Coordinates of C-alpha atoms in Angstrom, one line a residue:
M1 CA 49.5 -34.1 -57.1
T2 CA 53.0 -34.9 -56.3
I3 CA 54.2 -38.0 -54.4
I4 CA 56.6 -38.1 -52.2
E5 CA 59.4 -41.2 -52.7
D6 CA 59.8 -43.2 -49.6
T7 CA 62.9 -42.0 -48.0
P8 CA 65.1 -43.7 -44.9
V9 CA 64.6 -42.3 -41.4
E10 CA 67.8 -40.4 -39.9
R11 CA 69.3 -42.5 -37.2
L12 CA 68.8 -41.3 -34.0
R13 CA 71.3 -40.0 -31.6
E14 CA 72.7 -41.4 -28.9
D15 CA 70.8 -39.4 -26.5
G16 CA 67.6 -40.5 -28.4
A17 CA 67.0 -36.5 -29.1
A18 CA 67.0 -36.8 -32.9
Q19 CA 63.8 -35.7 -35.0
L20 CA 62.5 -37.3 -37.8
P21 CA 64.1 -35.6 -41.3
P22 CA 61.8 -33.2 -43.2
P23 CA 60.3 -35.2 -46.3
V24 CA 62.3 -35.1 -49.4
L25 CA 60.0 -33.8 -52.1
A26 CA 60.3 -34.7 -55.8
A27 CA 60.8 -31.8 -58.4
P28 CA 57.8 -30.1 -59.1
A29 CA 56.1 -30.8 -62.4
P30 CA 55.8 -28.3 -65.1
A31 CA 53.3 -25.7 -64.8
A32 CA 49.8 -26.3 -66.5
A33 CA 48.0 -23.9 -68.3
P34 CA 45.8 -21.6 -66.2
A35 CA 42.7 -23.3 -64.8
P36 CA 39.1 -21.7 -64.7
A37 CA 38.5 -20.0 -61.4
A38 CA 37.2 -22.3 -58.8
A39 CA 36.3 -22.2 -55.1
P40 CA 39.1 -21.3 -52.8
A41 CA 41.0 -24.1 -51.2
P42 CA 40.2 -25.1 -47.6
V43 CA 42.3 -23.0 -45.1
D44 CA 44.2 -25.1 -43.1
P45 CA 42.3 -24.9 -39.6
A46 CA 45.8 -26.0 -37.5
P47 CA 49.1 -24.9 -39.6
G48 CA 51.7 -26.8 -39.2
R49 CA 49.7 -29.8 -38.1
G50 CA 48.8 -31.1 -41.2
T51 CA 46.6 -30.3 -44.5
P52 CA 43.4 -32.1 -43.8
Y53 CA 42.6 -32.1 -47.9
P54 CA 45.0 -32.4 -50.7
S55 CA 46.2 -29.0 -52.1
P56 CA 48.4 -28.3 -55.1
D57 CA 51.1 -26.4 -53.3
R58 CA 51.3 -29.2 -50.2
P59 CA 52.2 -32.8 -51.7
V60 CA 51.0 -35.9 -49.9
R61 CA 53.5 -38.7 -49.0
S62 CA 52.0 -42.1 -49.9
T63 CA 51.0 -44.5 -46.9
A64 CA 53.3 -47.2 -48.0
S65 CA 56.4 -44.3 -47.5
R66 CA 55.0 -43.2 -44.1
V67 CA 54.5 -46.8 -42.9
A68 CA 58.1 -47.4 -44.0
D69 CA 58.9 -44.6 -41.8
L70 CA 56.8 -46.1 -38.5
V71 CA 58.5 -49.3 -38.9
A72 CA 61.9 -47.7 -38.7
L73 CA 61.1 -45.4 -35.7
R74 CA 59.4 -48.4 -33.8
E75 CA 62.8 -50.5 -34.7
R76 CA 65.1 -47.4 -33.2
V77 CA 62.7 -47.3 -30.1
L78 CA 63.6 -50.9 -29.5
E79 CA 67.1 -50.8 -29.9
G80 CA 67.1 -48.0 -27.2
P81 CA 69.2 -44.6 -26.9
S82 CA 72.6 -46.2 -28.4
P83 CA 74.5 -49.5 -28.0
K84 CA 76.8 -47.7 -25.5
A85 CA 74.1 -47.2 -23.1
T86 CA 73.0 -51.1 -23.2
E87 CA 76.8 -52.1 -22.6
A88 CA 76.9 -49.9 -19.9
Q89 CA 73.7 -51.6 -18.3
H90 CA 75.1 -54.9 -19.0
A91 CA 78.3 -54.1 -17.7
K92 CA 76.9 -53.4 -14.2
G93 CA 75.2 -56.7 -14.3
K94 CA 71.6 -55.5 -15.2
L95 CA 69.3 -56.2 -17.8
T96 CA 67.8 -53.9 -20.2
A97 CA 64.1 -52.9 -19.3
R98 CA 62.9 -54.9 -22.3
E99 CA 65.2 -57.5 -21.7
R100 CA 63.6 -57.7 -18.2
I101 CA 60.0 -57.3 -19.5
G102 CA 60.6 -60.3 -22.0
L103 CA 61.5 -62.3 -19.1
L104 CA 58.3 -61.3 -16.8
F105 CA 56.0 -62.2 -19.8
D106 CA 55.0 -65.1 -21.9
E107 CA 56.7 -65.2 -25.1
D108 CA 55.2 -62.7 -27.4
T109 CA 52.3 -61.5 -25.7
F110 CA 53.5 -58.0 -24.0
T111 CA 51.6 -55.0 -25.8
E112 CA 53.2 -51.7 -25.2
V113 CA 51.3 -48.4 -24.2
E114 CA 52.6 -44.9 -25.3
G115 CA 56.1 -46.0 -26.8
L116 CA 56.4 -42.8 -28.8
R117 CA 55.7 -40.5 -25.7
R118 CA 58.2 -38.1 -25.4
H119 CA 58.5 -35.1 -22.7
R120 CA 57.9 -31.5 -23.4
A121 CA 60.1 -29.8 -20.7
T122 CA 62.4 -27.0 -21.7
G123 CA 65.5 -25.9 -19.7
F124 CA 68.5 -27.1 -18.6
G125 CA 69.2 -28.6 -22.1
L126 CA 66.0 -30.9 -21.7
E127 CA 64.7 -29.2 -25.0
D128 CA 67.4 -30.7 -27.1
K129 CA 67.1 -34.2 -25.5
R130 CA 63.6 -35.5 -26.0
P131 CA 64.0 -39.5 -26.3
Y132 CA 61.1 -41.7 -27.0
S133 CA 59.3 -43.6 -23.9
D134 CA 60.8 -41.0 -21.6
G135 CA 62.7 -43.7 -19.6
V136 CA 59.8 -45.8 -18.7
I137 CA 58.4 -48.8 -20.6
T138 CA 54.6 -49.3 -19.7
G139 CA 52.0 -51.9 -20.9
W140 CA 50.5 -55.3 -20.5
G141 CA 51.1 -59.0 -21.2
L142 CA 50.3 -62.6 -20.1
V143 CA 51.9 -64.7 -17.3
E144 CA 50.8 -68.2 -17.3
G145 CA 48.1 -67.2 -19.6
R146 CA 46.8 -64.6 -17.2
E147 CA 46.6 -60.8 -18.0
V148 CA 49.3 -58.7 -16.0
F149 CA 50.4 -54.9 -16.4
V150 CA 53.9 -53.5 -15.9
Y151 CA 55.8 -50.4 -15.8
A152 CA 59.8 -50.8 -16.0
H153 CA 62.2 -48.0 -15.6
D154 CA 64.8 -47.8 -18.6
F155 CA 68.1 -46.5 -16.8
R156 CA 69.6 -45.8 -20.1
I157 CA 67.3 -42.8 -20.6
F158 CA 67.9 -40.0 -18.1
G159 CA 69.0 -42.6 -15.5
G160 CA 65.4 -43.8 -15.4
A161 CA 64.4 -40.7 -13.5
L162 CA 60.9 -39.4 -13.1
G163 CA 59.4 -36.4 -15.2
E164 CA 56.0 -34.9 -15.8
A165 CA 55.6 -37.4 -18.9
H166 CA 57.6 -40.5 -17.6
A167 CA 54.7 -40.1 -14.4
N168 CA 51.7 -39.5 -16.6
K169 CA 52.5 -42.9 -18.1
I170 CA 52.9 -44.7 -15.1
H171 CA 49.8 -43.3 -13.8
K172 CA 47.8 -44.4 -17.2
I173 CA 49.1 -47.9 -16.9
M174 CA 47.9 -48.1 -13.0
D175 CA 44.8 -46.9 -13.8
M176 CA 44.4 -49.2 -16.7
A177 CA 45.5 -52.0 -14.5
A178 CA 42.7 -51.3 -11.8
A179 CA 40.2 -50.9 -14.6
A180 CA 41.1 -54.0 -15.9
G181 CA 41.0 -55.5 -12.7
A182 CA 44.7 -57.4 -13.1
P183 CA 48.0 -57.3 -11.3
I184 CA 50.3 -54.5 -11.6
V185 CA 54.5 -55.2 -11.4
G186 CA 56.9 -52.1 -11.2
L187 CA 60.4 -53.2 -12.3
C188 CA 61.9 -50.2 -10.8
D189 CA 65.4 -48.8 -11.6
G190 CA 65.7 -45.0 -11.3
A191 CA 67.7 -42.3 -10.0
G192 CA 64.6 -40.7 -8.4
A193 CA 63.0 -37.6 -9.3
R194 CA 64.0 -35.4 -12.7
I195 CA 65.9 -32.2 -11.0
Q196 CA 65.5 -30.8 -13.9
E197 CA 61.8 -30.8 -14.0
G198 CA 61.4 -29.5 -10.4
V199 CA 58.1 -29.5 -8.5
T200 CA 56.2 -31.2 -11.5
A201 CA 58.4 -34.3 -11.0
L202 CA 57.7 -34.5 -7.2
A203 CA 53.8 -33.9 -8.3
G204 CA 54.3 -37.3 -10.4
Y205 CA 55.4 -39.3 -7.6
G206 CA 52.5 -38.0 -5.5
G207 CA 50.2 -39.4 -8.3
I208 CA 51.7 -42.7 -8.3
F209 CA 51.6 -42.9 -4.5
Q210 CA 47.8 -42.1 -4.5
R211 CA 47.0 -44.6 -6.9
N212 CA 49.0 -47.0 -5.0
V213 CA 46.9 -46.7 -2.0
R214 CA 43.5 -46.6 -4.1
N215 CA 44.3 -50.0 -5.8
S216 CA 45.6 -51.2 -2.1
G217 CA 43.6 -54.8 -1.5
V218 CA 41.8 -54.1 -5.2
I219 CA 44.2 -55.4 -7.1
P220 CA 48.1 -57.2 -6.2
Q221 CA 50.6 -54.9 -6.8
I222 CA 54.5 -55.9 -6.8
S223 CA 57.5 -53.9 -6.8
V224 CA 60.8 -55.5 -8.1
I225 CA 63.8 -53.3 -7.3
M226 CA 66.6 -53.9 -10.0
G227 CA 68.8 -50.9 -9.5
P228 CA 68.7 -47.8 -7.3
C229 CA 65.4 -47.1 -6.1
A230 CA 66.2 -43.6 -3.9
G231 CA 64.3 -40.6 -2.2
G232 CA 60.7 -40.6 -2.8
A233 CA 60.8 -43.5 -5.4
A234 CA 61.4 -46.0 -2.2
Y235 CA 57.5 -45.0 -1.1
S236 CA 56.0 -46.5 -4.0
P237 CA 57.6 -49.9 -3.2
A238 CA 56.5 -49.8 0.6
L239 CA 53.2 -49.4 -0.5
T240 CA 52.9 -52.7 -2.3
D241 CA 52.1 -55.8 -1.5
F242 CA 55.5 -57.7 -2.1
V243 CA 58.9 -56.2 -2.9
F244 CA 61.8 -58.2 -4.5
M245 CA 65.4 -57.3 -4.7
V246 CA 68.4 -58.3 -6.3
R247 CA 71.5 -59.0 -4.3
D248 CA 74.4 -56.6 -5.1
T249 CA 72.2 -54.5 -7.9
S250 CA 69.5 -53.2 -6.3
Q251 CA 69.5 -50.5 -3.7
M252 CA 66.4 -48.6 -1.7
F253 CA 67.0 -45.8 0.8
I254 CA 65.5 -42.1 1.4
T255 CA 68.7 -40.2 1.7
G256 CA 71.8 -41.8 -0.2
P257 CA 75.6 -42.4 1.6
D258 CA 76.7 -38.6 0.9
V259 CA 74.0 -37.6 2.6
V260 CA 74.2 -39.5 5.5
Q261 CA 77.8 -38.9 5.9
A262 CA 77.2 -35.3 6.1
V263 CA 74.7 -35.1 8.4
T264 CA 75.6 -38.0 10.9
G265 CA 79.2 -38.4 9.7
E266 CA 78.6 -42.2 9.2
A267 CA 80.4 -43.4 6.3
V268 CA 78.5 -46.5 4.5
T269 CA 78.3 -47.8 1.0
Q270 CA 75.2 -48.1 -0.8
N271 CA 74.6 -52.1 -0.2
E272 CA 75.2 -51.3 3.5
L273 CA 72.8 -48.3 3.7
G274 CA 70.0 -50.0 1.7
G275 CA 71.2 -53.0 0.0
A276 CA 69.2 -56.4 -0.9
D277 CA 70.6 -58.4 2.5
V278 CA 69.7 -55.1 4.5
H279 CA 65.7 -54.9 3.7
T280 CA 65.0 -58.7 3.3
G281 CA 66.9 -59.4 6.7
V282 CA 67.5 -56.5 8.9
S283 CA 64.3 -53.5 8.2
G284 CA 61.7 -55.8 6.6
V285 CA 61.3 -53.4 4.0
A286 CA 61.7 -56.3 1.1
Q287 CA 60.3 -59.8 1.1
F288 CA 62.6 -61.6 -1.2
V289 CA 66.0 -61.6 -2.8
H290 CA 67.8 -63.1 -5.2
D291 CA 71.2 -63.3 -6.6
D292 CA 70.3 -62.4 -10.3
E293 CA 67.4 -60.8 -12.6
A294 CA 66.5 -64.1 -14.2
E295 CA 66.0 -65.9 -10.9
C296 CA 64.0 -63.0 -9.6
L297 CA 61.7 -62.4 -12.4
E298 CA 60.8 -66.0 -12.4
E299 CA 59.8 -66.0 -9.0
V300 CA 57.4 -63.0 -9.6
R301 CA 56.1 -65.4 -12.3
Y302 CA 55.2 -67.9 -9.6
L303 CA 54.2 -65.7 -7.1
L304 CA 51.5 -64.2 -9.7
S305 CA 50.2 -68.0 -10.5
L306 CA 49.4 -68.1 -6.7
L307 CA 47.2 -64.5 -6.8
P308 CA 43.6 -64.1 -7.6
A309 CA 43.7 -61.1 -10.5
N310 CA 41.6 -58.7 -8.3
N311 CA 39.6 -59.0 -4.9
R312 CA 36.8 -59.9 -6.4
S313 CA 37.8 -63.2 -7.8
L314 CA 39.8 -66.4 -6.2
P315 CA 42.9 -67.4 -6.3
P316 CA 43.6 -69.9 -9.4
A317 CA 42.9 -73.3 -8.4
L318 CA 44.9 -76.3 -10.0
P319 CA 44.2 -79.9 -10.6
V320 CA 46.0 -82.0 -8.2
E321 CA 47.6 -85.7 -7.9
D322 CA 48.4 -85.4 -4.1
P323 CA 45.8 -87.8 -2.5
V324 CA 43.5 -85.5 -0.4
D325 CA 43.4 -88.1 2.1
R326 CA 47.3 -88.7 2.5
R327 CA 48.3 -89.8 5.9
N328 CA 50.8 -87.6 7.7
D329 CA 52.3 -90.2 9.7
S330 CA 55.4 -88.9 10.1
L331 CA 54.3 -85.7 11.9
V332 CA 53.8 -88.3 15.0
D333 CA 57.7 -88.2 15.2
L334 CA 58.5 -85.0 13.8
V335 CA 57.2 -83.0 16.6
P336 CA 58.5 -83.9 19.9
A337 CA 56.0 -84.4 23.0
E338 CA 58.4 -82.4 24.9
R339 CA 57.3 -78.7 24.9
G340 CA 61.0 -77.3 25.5
Q341 CA 62.5 -79.6 22.6
A342 CA 62.7 -77.4 19.3
Y343 CA 61.7 -78.5 15.7
D344 CA 61.4 -77.2 12.1
M345 CA 57.7 -76.3 11.4
R346 CA 58.5 -76.1 7.6
A347 CA 58.9 -79.8 7.7
V348 CA 55.3 -80.1 9.0
I349 CA 54.1 -77.9 6.2
E350 CA 56.0 -79.5 3.8
E351 CA 53.8 -82.9 4.9
I352 CA 50.6 -81.3 4.8
A353 CA 51.0 -79.2 1.5
D354 CA 50.3 -80.6 -1.8
D355 CA 53.3 -82.3 -2.9
G356 CA 55.6 -80.7 -0.2
E357 CA 55.4 -77.1 -2.1
Y358 CA 55.1 -73.7 -0.4
F359 CA 56.3 -70.4 -1.5
E360 CA 57.6 -68.6 1.7
V361 CA 57.3 -64.6 2.5
H362 CA 59.6 -62.7 4.4
Q363 CA 62.0 -65.8 4.7
R364 CA 65.2 -63.8 6.3
W365 CA 63.3 -61.7 8.4
A366 CA 61.5 -62.1 11.5
G367 CA 62.0 -65.9 11.5
N368 CA 60.3 -67.1 14.7
V369 CA 56.9 -66.9 12.6
I370 CA 56.6 -68.5 9.1
C371 CA 54.3 -66.8 6.5
A372 CA 53.8 -68.9 3.2
L373 CA 51.4 -69.3 0.2
S374 CA 50.8 -72.8 -0.8
R375 CA 47.9 -75.3 -2.1
M376 CA 45.8 -77.7 -0.2
G377 CA 43.6 -79.9 -2.4
G378 CA 44.4 -77.4 -5.5
Q379 CA 43.2 -74.4 -3.6
V380 CA 45.6 -71.7 -2.7
V381 CA 46.0 -71.0 1.2
G382 CA 47.8 -68.7 3.3
I383 CA 50.0 -70.1 6.0
V384 CA 50.9 -68.6 9.4
A385 CA 53.2 -70.7 11.7
N386 CA 55.0 -70.4 14.8
Q387 CA 58.8 -71.6 14.6
P388 CA 60.1 -73.4 17.3
C389 CA 63.3 -73.4 16.1
D390 CA 63.9 -69.6 16.1
M391 CA 63.7 -67.9 19.3
A392 CA 61.4 -71.3 20.5
G393 CA 58.8 -69.7 18.2
V394 CA 58.0 -66.6 20.6
L395 CA 56.1 -63.3 19.6
D396 CA 57.9 -60.4 19.3
I397 CA 57.5 -56.8 17.5
S398 CA 58.8 -57.7 14.2
S399 CA 57.1 -61.3 13.7
S400 CA 53.7 -59.6 14.8
E401 CA 54.4 -57.0 12.1
K402 CA 55.2 -59.7 9.9
A403 CA 52.5 -62.0 10.4
A404 CA 49.7 -59.2 10.4
R405 CA 50.6 -57.6 7.4
F406 CA 50.4 -61.4 5.5
V407 CA 47.0 -62.0 7.4
Q408 CA 45.5 -58.7 5.9
F409 CA 46.8 -59.7 2.4
C410 CA 45.3 -62.8 2.2
D411 CA 42.2 -61.6 3.4
A412 CA 41.7 -58.9 0.9
F413 CA 42.5 -61.4 -1.9
N414 CA 40.3 -64.2 -0.8
I415 CA 42.9 -66.5 0.3
P416 CA 42.1 -68.9 3.1
L417 CA 44.0 -68.8 6.3
I418 CA 45.4 -71.8 8.1
T419 CA 47.4 -71.1 11.2
L420 CA 49.8 -73.8 13.2
V421 CA 50.4 -72.7 16.7
D422 CA 52.9 -73.6 18.9
V423 CA 53.7 -70.8 20.9
P424 CA 54.9 -70.1 24.4
G425 CA 53.9 -66.6 24.7
F426 CA 55.0 -62.7 23.8
L427 CA 59.3 -62.1 24.2
P428 CA 59.6 -60.6 27.5
G429 CA 62.4 -57.7 28.0
V430 CA 62.4 -54.0 28.4
D431 CA 63.2 -53.4 24.7
Q432 CA 60.3 -55.1 23.7
E433 CA 58.3 -53.2 26.0
H434 CA 59.4 -49.8 25.3
G435 CA 59.8 -50.7 21.6
G436 CA 55.8 -51.0 21.4
V437 CA 55.1 -54.8 21.8
I438 CA 51.7 -54.2 22.6
R439 CA 51.1 -52.1 19.7
H440 CA 52.8 -54.2 17.6
G441 CA 51.0 -57.6 18.7
A442 CA 47.7 -55.9 18.5
K443 CA 48.2 -55.5 14.7
L444 CA 48.2 -59.2 14.9
L445 CA 45.1 -59.3 16.7
Y446 CA 43.3 -56.8 14.7
A447 CA 44.1 -58.7 11.7
Y448 CA 42.8 -61.7 12.5
C449 CA 39.6 -60.5 14.1
N450 CA 39.3 -58.2 10.7
A451 CA 39.5 -61.2 8.4
T452 CA 36.4 -62.4 6.6
V453 CA 38.1 -65.4 4.6
P454 CA 37.7 -68.9 6.0
R455 CA 40.2 -69.3 8.9
I456 CA 41.4 -72.7 10.4
S457 CA 43.8 -73.1 13.1
V458 CA 45.9 -76.3 14.2
V459 CA 47.5 -76.2 17.8
L460 CA 50.4 -78.5 17.9
R461 CA 51.9 -78.3 21.0
K462 CA 52.1 -75.4 23.4
A463 CA 49.6 -72.3 23.4
Y464 CA 50.1 -70.1 26.3
G465 CA 48.7 -66.8 27.3
G466 CA 47.8 -64.0 25.1
A467 CA 50.0 -65.3 22.3
Y468 CA 47.5 -68.1 22.0
I469 CA 44.3 -66.0 21.6
V470 CA 46.5 -63.9 19.3
M471 CA 47.1 -66.7 17.0
D472 CA 43.8 -66.8 15.6
S473 CA 42.1 -68.8 18.3
Q474 CA 38.4 -69.8 18.5
S475 CA 37.7 -66.7 20.6
I476 CA 38.8 -64.0 18.0
G477 CA 37.0 -66.0 15.3
A478 CA 38.7 -68.8 14.0
D479 CA 36.2 -70.7 11.7
M480 CA 37.4 -74.2 12.7
T481 CA 39.9 -74.8 15.8
L482 CA 41.9 -78.5 15.6
A483 CA 44.4 -79.8 17.9
W484 CA 46.5 -82.6 18.2
P485 CA 46.9 -84.5 21.8
T486 CA 50.4 -83.2 22.3
N487 CA 48.8 -79.6 23.1
E488 CA 48.7 -77.9 26.0
I489 CA 46.3 -74.6 25.8
A490 CA 47.1 -72.3 29.1
V491 CA 47.4 -69.1 30.9
M492 CA 51.2 -70.5 31.1
G493 CA 53.4 -72.9 31.6
A494 CA 52.5 -75.3 34.5
E495 CA 55.9 -74.3 36.5
G496 CA 54.9 -70.8 36.1
A497 CA 51.5 -71.2 37.3
A498 CA 52.1 -73.3 40.2
N499 CA 55.0 -70.9 41.3
V500 CA 52.1 -68.1 41.4
I501 CA 49.3 -69.8 42.7
F502 CA 51.0 -72.0 45.4
R503 CA 53.9 -69.6 46.2
R504 CA 53.1 -69.7 50.2
E505 CA 52.4 -73.3 50.1
I506 CA 55.6 -74.2 48.7
A507 CA 57.3 -71.7 50.9
A508 CA 56.0 -73.2 54.0
A509 CA 56.8 -76.8 52.9
E510 CA 59.3 -78.8 54.4
D511 CA 60.3 -80.0 51.3
P512 CA 59.8 -77.1 48.9
D513 CA 61.2 -78.9 45.7
A514 CA 59.1 -82.1 45.9
T515 CA 56.0 -79.7 47.2
R516 CA 56.4 -77.7 43.9
S517 CA 57.1 -80.9 41.6
R518 CA 53.6 -82.4 43.2
L519 CA 51.4 -79.1 42.7
I520 CA 52.9 -78.8 39.0
D521 CA 51.5 -82.1 38.3
E522 CA 48.5 -81.7 39.9
Y523 CA 47.8 -78.2 37.6
Q524 CA 48.5 -79.7 34.7
D525 CA 46.4 -82.9 35.3
R526 CA 43.5 -80.3 36.1
L527 CA 43.9 -77.6 33.8
M528 CA 46.4 -78.4 30.8
H529 CA 45.6 -81.9 29.8
P530 CA 45.0 -82.6 25.8
Y531 CA 41.0 -82.6 26.1
Y532 CA 40.4 -79.5 28.6
A533 CA 39.9 -77.0 25.6
A534 CA 38.0 -79.4 23.7
E535 CA 35.7 -80.4 27.3
H536 CA 35.1 -76.4 27.2
G537 CA 34.1 -76.0 23.6
L538 CA 37.4 -73.9 22.8
V539 CA 38.6 -76.6 20.5
D540 CA 36.4 -78.2 17.9
D541 CA 38.3 -81.5 17.6
V542 CA 41.5 -83.5 19.1
I543 CA 42.8 -85.0 15.9
H544 CA 45.6 -87.8 15.2
P545 CA 48.3 -86.2 13.8
A546 CA 48.5 -88.3 10.7
H547 CA 45.0 -87.1 9.7
T548 CA 45.8 -83.1 9.4
R549 CA 46.0 -82.8 5.8
E550 CA 42.6 -84.4 5.3
R551 CA 41.0 -82.7 8.2
L552 CA 42.3 -79.2 6.8
I553 CA 41.2 -79.7 3.2
G554 CA 37.9 -81.3 4.4
A555 CA 37.2 -77.8 6.3
L556 CA 38.4 -75.8 3.7
R557 CA 35.8 -77.6 1.4
M558 CA 33.2 -76.9 4.1
L559 CA 34.1 -73.3 4.3
R560 CA 34.6 -72.2 0.7
S561 CA 31.5 -70.4 0.2
K562 CA 31.6 -68.4 3.6
Y563 CA 30.4 -64.9 3.7
T564 CA 30.7 -62.5 6.4
A565 CA 29.0 -59.1 6.7
L566 CA 31.0 -56.5 8.2
P567 CA 29.7 -53.5 10.2
S568 CA 29.2 -50.4 8.1
R569 CA 31.9 -47.9 8.3
K570 CA 34.6 -46.3 6.7
H571 CA 37.5 -48.2 7.9
G572 CA 38.9 -49.3 11.3
N573 CA 41.4 -47.1 12.8
Q574 CA 44.1 -50.3 13.2
P575 CA 47.0 -49.9 15.9
Q576 CA 50.1 -48.4 14.3

């Protein structure tokens, strides 16, 4: 039997399409004397796919030679299609897919899946360009010691465009994440569907969307937009739980600027149409924006540290040195008693959270409500709070949508909810009514009513009308409702109530202004004093503001084992 000598692997072409060279055979040995007749050699069951048994006319290479080829091949795959392609990626201010994965995961913990996968499409020159990985890197690793799955588009190969093999790799890693019960992160940097592959590329997107929906509420799904995300590709991030973007280098849109100009005549750049600032501040499609990729991926790691692995587990708890019974004396002066005076609710959150830390979601969109993840007593909590220094904290279309989606996420992943209430009502106006504020406000109402996690609300100051009910009042199922002595819970403000109730009496008075003032005071004294709701059992307790942190953590401990059985149904029909 002839042994093949070790041979180097031919360097891959820039497009990554080169094949391994045929083995170089040593000169055949001199013919031996004829041997006695023997049984015929086994027939190769799959010609061209390897011989199962040694054969004198098919020499076998040594294992060491084959291993050397594998090592060389893997080195070429890790390098990517070419140094030129890598330089072009860096010149755009973007990292390569493997560099991004290196920043996302703990050092030396990433395991790649199907790194040697290649497409099998033909036509339009594709048969001559078959790079390994097919433009997407998939696998799993550890983030803060916890398992996370990932797929990362490699823009250097086919512009990150999705084809059949590319899509199958993503389908597989999404299925693996669901089976393992671990979060999945998509690092998106692709030019949409691979046009040369036609409808099979579109079918690949369909498979991704189906898995996004199937995994929704089962495992956390995070999309990180690090380049273009156009056409059908933009729908997958919209179906995930959180979307991160990088300023100036990432864009999302269904139709690009050229199509927009051709159809509508509007001239617009990619960033003006679907840049990071647009989607985090105007459309609300993305929750987070960062100036560079390293900072963005560090924040993704931090978010993952706050989330459970799946819907069957609890968020990770941490030991905390911040005393549970730490007093919040600064809150007494922080929140003014005058209901029309603004203040920053973030300062309240900082005062009651462990070490003053919280992670705000959608900070730049719908600022009149705050949604944040934080820890209290080492346990992860979701905080929903009105923001009096932005539109006086009223609820409107955007803030209702923002809070409703956050409440749904927390409920899906066993994160208790704390609601800080200081709301004057829903924003009035023709635009709001015609835009469907009733329908959108009902989304928040539905989300709270449907939530089964521990729910605690604190009324800091005013809580008027339907907005009071929607902000997790006791009447819609809050487990514990607390209030400060500055609370005003009522159908509306005293001035408006007096004008409605005593309209005729005020009009007939000799001194309407004095009469109005007297009747306002009377209404406040009878129906809006701080203990009225508590006297009627609609508030569990009126507490000293300095005890807020201690009381909240105590209630969270009490509710830790809460269980609520929902009615048997396929699913509800929530407002859209």
